[in-house]
Coordinates of C-alpha atoms in Angstrom, one line a residue:
X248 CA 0.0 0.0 0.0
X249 CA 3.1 2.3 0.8
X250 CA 3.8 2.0 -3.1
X251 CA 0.4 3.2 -3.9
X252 CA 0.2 6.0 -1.9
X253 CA 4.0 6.9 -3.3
X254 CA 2.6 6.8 -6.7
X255 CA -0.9 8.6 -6.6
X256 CA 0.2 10.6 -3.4
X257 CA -1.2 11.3 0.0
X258 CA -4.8 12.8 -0.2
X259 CA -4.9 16.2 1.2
X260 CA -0.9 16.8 0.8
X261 CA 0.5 18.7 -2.2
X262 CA 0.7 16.0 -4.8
X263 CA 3.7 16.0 -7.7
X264 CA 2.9 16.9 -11.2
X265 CA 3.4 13.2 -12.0
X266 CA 1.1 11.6 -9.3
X267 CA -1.3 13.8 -10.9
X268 CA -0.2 13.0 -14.0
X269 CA -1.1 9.0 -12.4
X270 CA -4.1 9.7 -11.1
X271 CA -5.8 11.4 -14.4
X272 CA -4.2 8.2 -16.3
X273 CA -6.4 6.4 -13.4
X274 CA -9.8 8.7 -13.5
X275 CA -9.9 8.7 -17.3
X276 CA -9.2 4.8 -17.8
X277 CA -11.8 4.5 -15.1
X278 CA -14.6 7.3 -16.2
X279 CA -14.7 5.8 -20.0
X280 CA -15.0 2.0 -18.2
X281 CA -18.3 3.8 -16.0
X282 CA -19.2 5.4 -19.1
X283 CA -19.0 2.1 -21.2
X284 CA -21.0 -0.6 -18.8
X285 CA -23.5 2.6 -18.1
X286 CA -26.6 2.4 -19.2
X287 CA -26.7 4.4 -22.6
X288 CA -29.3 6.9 -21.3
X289 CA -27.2 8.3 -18.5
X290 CA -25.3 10.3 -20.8
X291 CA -26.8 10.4 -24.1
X292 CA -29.7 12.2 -23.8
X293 CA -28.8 15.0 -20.8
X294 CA -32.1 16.0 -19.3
X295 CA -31.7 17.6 -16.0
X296 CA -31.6 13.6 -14.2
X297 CA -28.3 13.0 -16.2
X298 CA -26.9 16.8 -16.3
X299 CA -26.6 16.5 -12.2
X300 CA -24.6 13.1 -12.5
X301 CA -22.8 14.3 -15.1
X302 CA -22.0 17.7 -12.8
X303 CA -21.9 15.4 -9.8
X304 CA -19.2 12.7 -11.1
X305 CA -17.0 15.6 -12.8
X306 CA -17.2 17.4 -9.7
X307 CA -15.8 14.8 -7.5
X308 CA -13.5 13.3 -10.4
X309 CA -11.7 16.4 -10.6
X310 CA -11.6 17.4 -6.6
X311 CA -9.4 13.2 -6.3
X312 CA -7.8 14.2 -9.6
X313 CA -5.8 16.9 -7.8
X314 CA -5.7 15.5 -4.7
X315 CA -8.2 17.1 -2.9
X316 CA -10.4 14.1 -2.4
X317 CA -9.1 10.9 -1.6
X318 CA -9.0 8.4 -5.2
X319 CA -10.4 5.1 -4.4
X320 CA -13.4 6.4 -2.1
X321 CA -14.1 8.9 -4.8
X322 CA -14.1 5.8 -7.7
X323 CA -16.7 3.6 -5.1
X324 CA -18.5 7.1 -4.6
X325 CA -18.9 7.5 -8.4
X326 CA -19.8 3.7 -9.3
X327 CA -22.4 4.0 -6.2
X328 CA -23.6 7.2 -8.5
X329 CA -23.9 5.5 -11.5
X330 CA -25.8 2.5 -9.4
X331 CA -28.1 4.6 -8.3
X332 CA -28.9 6.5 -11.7
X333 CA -29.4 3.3 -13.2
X334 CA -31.8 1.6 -10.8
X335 CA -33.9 5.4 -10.9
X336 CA -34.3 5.3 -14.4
X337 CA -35.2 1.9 -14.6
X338 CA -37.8 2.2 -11.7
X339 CA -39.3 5.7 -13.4
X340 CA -40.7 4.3 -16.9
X341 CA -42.7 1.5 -13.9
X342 CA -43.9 4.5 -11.3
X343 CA -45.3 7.3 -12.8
X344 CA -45.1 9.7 -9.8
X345 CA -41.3 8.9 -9.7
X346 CA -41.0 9.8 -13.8
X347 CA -42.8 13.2 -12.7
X348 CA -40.0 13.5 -10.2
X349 CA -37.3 12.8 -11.8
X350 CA -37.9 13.5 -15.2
X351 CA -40.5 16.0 -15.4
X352 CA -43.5 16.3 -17.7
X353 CA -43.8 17.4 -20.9
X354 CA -46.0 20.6 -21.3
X355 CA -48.2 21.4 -24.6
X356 CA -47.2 24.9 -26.1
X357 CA -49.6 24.8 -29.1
X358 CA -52.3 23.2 -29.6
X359 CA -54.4 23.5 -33.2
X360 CA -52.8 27.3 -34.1
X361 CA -53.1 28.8 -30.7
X362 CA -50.4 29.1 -28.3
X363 CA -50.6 28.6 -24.8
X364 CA -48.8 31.8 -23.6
X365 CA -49.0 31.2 -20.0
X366 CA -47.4 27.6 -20.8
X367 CA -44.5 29.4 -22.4
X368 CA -44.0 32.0 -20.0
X369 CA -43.5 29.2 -17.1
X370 CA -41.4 27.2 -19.7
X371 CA -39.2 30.7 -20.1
X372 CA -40.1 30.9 -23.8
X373 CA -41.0 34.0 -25.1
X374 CA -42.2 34.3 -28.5
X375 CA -39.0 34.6 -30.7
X376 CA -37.8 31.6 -28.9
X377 CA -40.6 29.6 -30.1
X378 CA -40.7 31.4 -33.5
X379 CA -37.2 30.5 -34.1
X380 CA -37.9 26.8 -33.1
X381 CA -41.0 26.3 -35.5
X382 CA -38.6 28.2 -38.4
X383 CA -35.9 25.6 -37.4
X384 CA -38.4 22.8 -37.9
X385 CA -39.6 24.4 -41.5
X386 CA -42.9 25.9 -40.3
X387 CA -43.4 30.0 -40.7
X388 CA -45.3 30.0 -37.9
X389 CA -48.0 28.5 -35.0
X390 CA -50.7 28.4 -37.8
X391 CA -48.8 25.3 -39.3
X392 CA -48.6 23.4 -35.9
X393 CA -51.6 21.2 -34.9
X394 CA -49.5 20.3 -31.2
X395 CA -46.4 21.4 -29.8
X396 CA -44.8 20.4 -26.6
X397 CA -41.6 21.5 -24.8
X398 CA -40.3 18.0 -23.9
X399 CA -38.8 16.7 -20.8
X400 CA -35.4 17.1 -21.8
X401 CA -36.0 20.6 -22.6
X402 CA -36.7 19.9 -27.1
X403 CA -39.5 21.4 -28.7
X404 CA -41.2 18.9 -30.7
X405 CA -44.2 19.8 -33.0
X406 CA -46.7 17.6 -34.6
X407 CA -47.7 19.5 -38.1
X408 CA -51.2 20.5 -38.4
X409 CA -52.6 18.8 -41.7
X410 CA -53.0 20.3 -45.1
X411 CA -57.2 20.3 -45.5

């Protein structure tokens, strides 16, 4: 253990450049294993459930990196992380209160031509941020939109009303 601890150095001492340089060989060897037997939805598709373990694991990753937080208790901490991601967003797609939770809801913005202002506002969209989604999507405006949500993850999707 003395040969560990002379190559990664003592947590909470001033560490060398090259026991740093060992310990970000370590984290990164270690973060793309995590990132590999992950679940591909805990990084892929970053709604606010996956931004704070992303945060969360780079935070901590970066404090044992330097030497500021002990390595291997940080490594268990961030696997326990990932664990615990996991076994959330598996149970959320079974418990719909728990999606609500964690996920969120999506909430209609247009429905038929008319846009639900008030669902905007408390989505923080104001109207050239929806215009300039719609334009992005091809449509000149709300007229061409039979439903439009703002998604969990924070996407505007829009259903296009039918030519009649």
């Amino acid at each position: 253990m003395e040969t560990f601890h002379y190559l990664i150095g003592e947590n909470g001492a001033h560490i060398s450049w090259w026991q740093m340089g060992i310990r970000a060989a370590i984290i990164f060897i270690y973060a793309v294993f995590i990132y590999r037997i992950a679940p591909r939805r805990s990084f892929a598709r970053l709604s606010a459930f996956d931004v704070v373990l992303s945060v969360i694991m780079g935070s901590g990753l970066s404090r044992a990196l330097t030497g500021n937080a002990p390595l291997l208790p940080t490594l268990v901490a961030t696997a326990l992380l990932i664990a615990l991601h996991s076994v959330l967003a598996a149970l959320a797609p079974r418990f719909e209160f728990l999606s609500y939770i964690i996920k969120g809801r999506p909430v209609r913005l247009i429905s038929n031509g008319v846009v639900d202002w008030e669902a905007a506002e408390k989505s923080r969209l104001g109207e050239r941020d929806l215009t300039e989604q719609l334009r992005l999507k091809g449509l000149r405006g709300p007229a061409e939109v039979e439903v439009a949500y703002i998604e969990r993850n924070g996407a505007i999707s829009v259903v296009k009303a039918q030519d009649k």
